[in-house]
mmCIF file of C-alpha atoms and ligand atoms in Angstrom:
data_model
loop_
_atom_site.group_PDB
_atom_site.id
_atom_site.type_symbol
_atom_site.label_atom_id
_atom_site.label_comp_id
_atom_site.label_asym_id
_atom_site.label_seq_id
_atom_site.Cartn_x
_atom_site.Cartn_y
_atom_site.Cartn_z
ATOM 1 C CA MET A 9 -15.779 -9.553 15.927
ATOM 2 C CA HIS A 10 -13.523 -9.855 12.864
ATOM 3 C CA ASP A 11 -9.862 -9.631 13.771
ATOM 4 C CA PRO A 12 -8.013 -8.424 10.650
ATOM 5 C CA HIS A 13 -4.771 -9.877 12.094
ATOM 6 C CA ALA A 14 -6.160 -13.322 12.962
ATOM 7 C CA SER A 15 -4.552 -15.083 10.082
ATOM 8 C CA TYR A 16 -1.399 -13.048 9.824
ATOM 9 C CA ARG A 17 1.092 -15.652 8.823
ATOM 10 C CA ILE A 18 4.296 -14.261 10.321
ATOM 11 C CA ASP A 19 3.438 -15.138 13.908
ATOM 12 C CA PRO A 20 -0.206 -14.717 15.166
ATOM 13 C CA ALA A 21 0.996 -14.936 18.766
ATOM 14 C CA MET A 22 3.016 -11.727 18.552
ATOM 15 C CA PRO A 23 1.530 -8.314 19.496
ATOM 16 C CA LYS A 24 0.314 -6.502 16.399
ATOM 17 C CA PRO A 25 3.049 -3.774 16.234
ATOM 18 C CA LEU A 26 5.770 -6.485 16.460
ATOM 19 C CA ARG A 27 4.200 -8.260 13.498
ATOM 20 C CA TYR A 28 4.532 -5.127 11.430
ATOM 21 C CA GLU A 29 8.083 -4.702 12.706
ATOM 22 C CA GLU A 30 8.855 -8.167 11.430
ATOM 23 C CA LEU A 31 7.268 -7.428 8.125
ATOM 24 C CA VAL A 32 9.450 -4.354 7.803
ATOM 25 C CA GLU A 33 12.529 -6.483 8.526
ATOM 26 C CA ARG A 34 11.486 -8.903 5.830
ATOM 27 C CA LEU A 35 11.031 -6.139 3.367
ATOM 28 C CA ASP A 36 14.386 -4.621 4.220
ATOM 29 C CA ALA A 37 16.020 -7.944 3.568
ATOM 30 C CA LEU A 38 14.088 -8.432 0.331
ATOM 31 C CA ILE A 39 15.148 -5.169 -1.294
ATOM 32 C CA ALA A 40 18.609 -4.697 0.292
ATOM 33 C CA GLY A 41 21.285 -4.375 -2.327
ATOM 34 C CA GLU A 42 18.899 -4.043 -5.233
ATOM 35 C CA ARG A 43 18.594 -0.639 -6.997
ATOM 36 C CA ASP A 44 16.013 -1.490 -9.668
ATOM 37 C CA PRO A 45 12.849 0.320 -8.543
ATOM 38 C CA ILE A 46 10.457 -1.959 -10.448
ATOM 39 C CA ALA A 47 12.039 -5.088 -8.929
ATOM 40 C CA ASN A 48 11.868 -3.631 -5.423
ATOM 41 C CA LEU A 49 8.332 -2.216 -5.628
ATOM 42 C CA ALA A 50 7.089 -5.500 -7.139
ATOM 43 C CA ASN A 51 8.587 -7.575 -4.319
ATOM 44 C CA VAL A 52 7.230 -5.164 -1.681
ATOM 45 C CA ALA A 53 3.717 -5.400 -3.109
ATOM 46 C CA ALA A 54 3.967 -9.195 -3.302
ATOM 47 C CA GLU A 55 5.276 -9.581 0.242
ATOM 48 C CA VAL A 56 2.626 -7.329 1.751
ATOM 49 C CA TYR A 57 -0.153 -9.013 -0.243
ATOM 50 C CA ALA A 58 0.993 -12.377 0.993
ATOM 51 C CA ALA A 59 1.511 -11.301 4.568
ATOM 52 C CA LEU A 60 -1.751 -9.498 5.341
ATOM 53 C CA PRO A 61 -5.115 -11.234 5.241
ATOM 54 C CA ASP A 62 -8.345 -9.987 3.603
ATOM 55 C CA LEU A 63 -6.858 -7.859 0.800
ATOM 56 C CA ASN A 64 -7.805 -7.832 -2.870
ATOM 57 C CA TRP A 65 -5.282 -5.273 -4.120
ATOM 58 C CA VAL A 66 -1.923 -3.974 -2.973
ATOM 59 C CA GLY A 67 0.343 -1.750 -4.941
ATOM 60 C CA PHE A 68 1.906 1.484 -5.973
ATOM 61 C CA TYR A 69 0.782 4.416 -8.029
ATOM 62 C CA LEU A 70 3.708 6.613 -9.075
ATOM 63 C CA ALA A 71 3.549 10.352 -9.724
ATOM 64 C CA LYS A 72 4.466 10.859 -13.339
ATOM 65 C CA GLY A 73 3.821 14.060 -15.363
ATOM 66 C CA GLY A 74 1.323 15.449 -12.892
ATOM 67 C CA GLU A 75 -0.852 12.354 -12.479
ATOM 68 C CA LEU A 76 -0.655 8.918 -10.768
ATOM 69 C CA VAL A 77 0.276 6.010 -12.978
ATOM 70 C CA VAL A 78 -0.194 2.418 -11.803
ATOM 71 C CA GLY A 79 3.068 0.678 -10.827
ATOM 72 C CA PRO A 80 3.870 -2.744 -9.472
ATOM 73 C CA PHE A 81 0.904 -4.386 -7.767
ATOM 74 C CA GLN A 82 -0.879 -7.578 -6.761
ATOM 75 C CA GLY A 83 -4.513 -8.074 -7.561
ATOM 76 C CA ARG A 84 -6.849 -7.566 -10.521
ATOM 77 C CA PRO A 85 -5.958 -5.040 -13.275
ATOM 78 C CA ALA A 86 -6.410 -1.554 -11.954
ATOM 79 C CA CYS A 87 -7.112 1.942 -13.385
ATOM 80 C CA THR A 88 -3.900 2.952 -15.215
ATOM 81 C CA ARG A 89 -4.007 6.663 -14.516
ATOM 82 C CA ILE A 90 -5.600 8.717 -11.692
ATOM 83 C CA ALA A 91 -5.648 12.530 -11.740
ATOM 84 C CA LEU A 92 -4.205 14.171 -8.608
ATOM 85 C CA GLY A 93 -7.034 14.806 -6.216
ATOM 86 C CA ARG A 94 -9.270 12.106 -7.591
ATOM 87 C CA GLY A 95 -10.380 9.140 -5.519
ATOM 88 C CA VAL A 96 -8.706 7.924 -2.373
ATOM 89 C CA CYS A 97 -5.232 7.681 -3.999
ATOM 90 C CA GLY A 98 -5.529 11.151 -5.428
ATOM 91 C CA ALA A 99 -6.599 12.545 -2.025
ATOM 92 C CA ALA A 100 -3.511 10.936 -0.384
ATOM 93 C CA ALA A 101 -1.272 12.405 -3.065
ATOM 94 C CA VAL A 102 -2.731 15.930 -2.854
ATOM 95 C CA THR A 103 -2.893 16.078 0.960
ATOM 96 C CA GLY A 104 0.277 14.141 1.743
ATOM 97 C CA ALA A 105 -1.775 12.463 4.432
ATOM 98 C CA THR A 106 -2.631 8.790 4.871
ATOM 99 C CA GLN A 107 -6.254 8.035 3.985
ATOM 100 C CA VAL A 108 -8.136 5.328 5.869
ATOM 101 C CA VAL A 109 -11.570 4.703 4.332
ATOM 102 C CA ALA A 110 -13.783 2.358 6.253
ATOM 103 C CA ASP A 111 -16.474 2.278 3.507
ATOM 104 C CA VAL A 112 -15.343 3.323 -0.004
ATOM 105 C CA ALA A 113 -18.942 3.710 -1.076
ATOM 106 C CA ALA A 114 -19.226 6.616 1.307
ATOM 107 C CA PHE A 115 -15.991 8.356 -0.012
ATOM 108 C CA PRO A 116 -16.834 11.078 -2.539
ATOM 109 C CA GLY A 117 -15.184 10.394 -5.817
ATOM 110 C CA HIS A 118 -13.930 6.914 -4.956
ATOM 111 C CA ILE A 119 -12.709 5.175 -8.048
ATOM 112 C CA ALA A 120 -14.069 1.645 -8.208
ATOM 113 C CA CYS A 121 -11.255 -0.255 -10.033
ATOM 114 C CA ASP A 122 -12.466 -3.544 -8.531
ATOM 115 C CA ALA A 123 -16.118 -3.729 -7.433
ATOM 116 C CA ARG A 124 -15.051 -6.125 -4.544
ATOM 117 C CA SER A 125 -13.233 -3.372 -2.722
ATOM 118 C CA ARG A 126 -15.083 -2.239 0.399
ATOM 119 C CA SER A 127 -12.387 -0.449 2.427
ATOM 120 C CA GLU A 128 -9.093 1.132 1.621
ATOM 121 C CA LEU A 129 -5.905 2.522 3.086
ATOM 122 C CA VAL A 130 -3.548 4.724 1.082
ATOM 123 C CA VAL A 131 -0.177 5.991 2.357
ATOM 124 C CA PRO A 132 1.415 8.857 0.417
ATOM 125 C CA ILE A 133 5.091 8.451 -0.360
ATOM 126 C CA VAL A 134 6.870 11.738 0.327
ATOM 127 C CA VAL A 135 10.472 12.228 -0.586
ATOM 128 C CA ALA A 136 12.188 15.583 0.126
ATOM 129 C CA GLY A 137 8.826 17.280 0.588
ATOM 130 C CA ALA A 138 7.394 15.995 -2.672
ATOM 131 C CA VAL A 139 4.793 13.214 -3.189
ATOM 132 C CA VAL A 140 6.409 10.644 -5.513
ATOM 133 C CA GLY A 141 3.578 8.142 -5.342
ATOM 134 C CA VAL A 142 1.177 6.340 -3.030
ATOM 135 C CA PHE A 143 0.969 2.816 -1.557
ATOM 136 C CA ASP A 144 -2.612 1.623 -1.897
ATOM 137 C CA LEU A 145 -4.226 -1.345 -0.144
ATOM 138 C CA ASP A 146 -7.851 -2.459 -0.827
ATOM 139 C CA SER A 147 -9.969 -4.954 1.120
ATOM 140 C CA PRO A 148 -13.227 -6.762 0.334
ATOM 141 C CA LEU A 149 -14.168 -6.231 3.994
ATOM 142 C CA LEU A 150 -15.680 -3.092 5.424
ATOM 143 C CA ALA A 151 -13.428 -1.281 7.907
ATOM 144 C CA ARG A 152 -10.551 -3.717 7.339
ATOM 145 C CA PHE A 153 -7.882 -1.188 8.430
ATOM 146 C CA ASP A 154 -7.392 -0.006 11.946
ATOM 147 C CA HIS A 155 -4.925 2.332 13.654
ATOM 148 C CA ASP A 156 -2.297 -0.379 13.928
ATOM 149 C CA ASP A 157 -2.489 -1.027 10.184
ATOM 150 C CA ARG A 158 -2.113 2.682 9.554
ATOM 151 C CA VAL A 159 0.972 2.964 11.733
ATOM 152 C CA GLY A 160 2.418 -0.361 10.406
ATOM 153 C CA LEU A 161 1.919 0.544 6.776
ATOM 154 C CA GLU A 162 3.352 4.003 7.285
ATOM 155 C CA ALA A 163 6.384 2.303 8.751
ATOM 156 C CA VAL A 164 6.553 -0.035 5.715
ATOM 157 C CA VAL A 165 6.617 3.081 3.412
ATOM 158 C CA ALA A 166 9.228 4.802 5.581
ATOM 159 C CA ALA A 167 11.408 1.704 5.434
ATOM 160 C CA ILE A 168 11.314 1.401 1.676
ATOM 161 C CA VAL A 169 11.746 5.082 0.791
ATOM 162 C CA PRO A 170 15.535 5.135 1.167
ATOM 163 C CA ALA A 171 15.916 1.880 -0.864
ATOM 164 C CA ILE A 172 14.106 3.075 -4.028
ATOM 165 C CA ASP A 173 15.515 5.276 -6.743
ATOM 166 C CA TRP A 174 12.488 7.548 -6.938
ATOM 167 C CA GLU A 175 13.878 9.749 -9.705
ATOM 168 C CA ARG A 176 14.058 6.604 -11.898
ATOM 169 C CA ALA A 177 10.756 5.212 -10.633
ATOM 170 C CA THR A 178 8.822 8.410 -11.526
ATOM 171 C CA ARG A 179 10.274 9.091 -14.944
ATOM 172 C CA PRO A 180 7.285 9.536 -17.321
HETATM 173 N N1 SME B 210 -9.910 2.915 -5.334
HETATM 174 C C1 SME B 210 -8.841 3.753 -5.609
HETATM 175 C C2 SME B 210 -8.364 3.544 -7.025
HETATM 176 C C3 SME B 210 -7.253 2.651 -7.140
HETATM 177 S S1 SME B 210 -7.693 1.065 -7.037
HETATM 178 O O1 SME B 210 -8.632 0.676 -6.147
HETATM 179 C C4 SME B 210 -6.442 0.052 -7.216
HETATM 180 C C5 SME B 210 -9.098 5.257 -5.412
HETATM 181 O O2 SME B 210 -10.254 5.635 -5.306
HETATM 182 O O3 SME B 210 -8.100 5.935 -5.242
#
């Protein structure tokens, strides 16, 4: 069976949750002391894309003027704007709940920015009760994301929330 963590480069011998703990530590170190939101979000997207196997897109959509606008990411060019409620990203933004989609072809309204994407995980970014954006990961493999990925990537978002100037990041 495919082990999505098999080639995780931090330390394949460590138990899965510890590997995400280490990723969070790396991200903390990467963005500590920097207040520029584009710089920080770009480095977070790059670090996560490099750290996790079997991804074809990792990045941020930021809530600006009532819609989601693409922010720093790694991968092929993506849809620039997504209406709230549309696609997997829009569903995460409207519900405020993480979306784990094993087969994007079966998700009503999925937006195919990259035809290679087969599964997707989207974590909403909630600050003081408001959704300021989403963190979106796409994989060319079906069912790439399991419960550990969900918990780990929610921890990644929780760790970066205090380090980002969201007012500045979401200015239209
Ligand atoms: N598939 C997403 C759109 C964003 S991209 O894949 C980068 C969605 O349905 O929300």
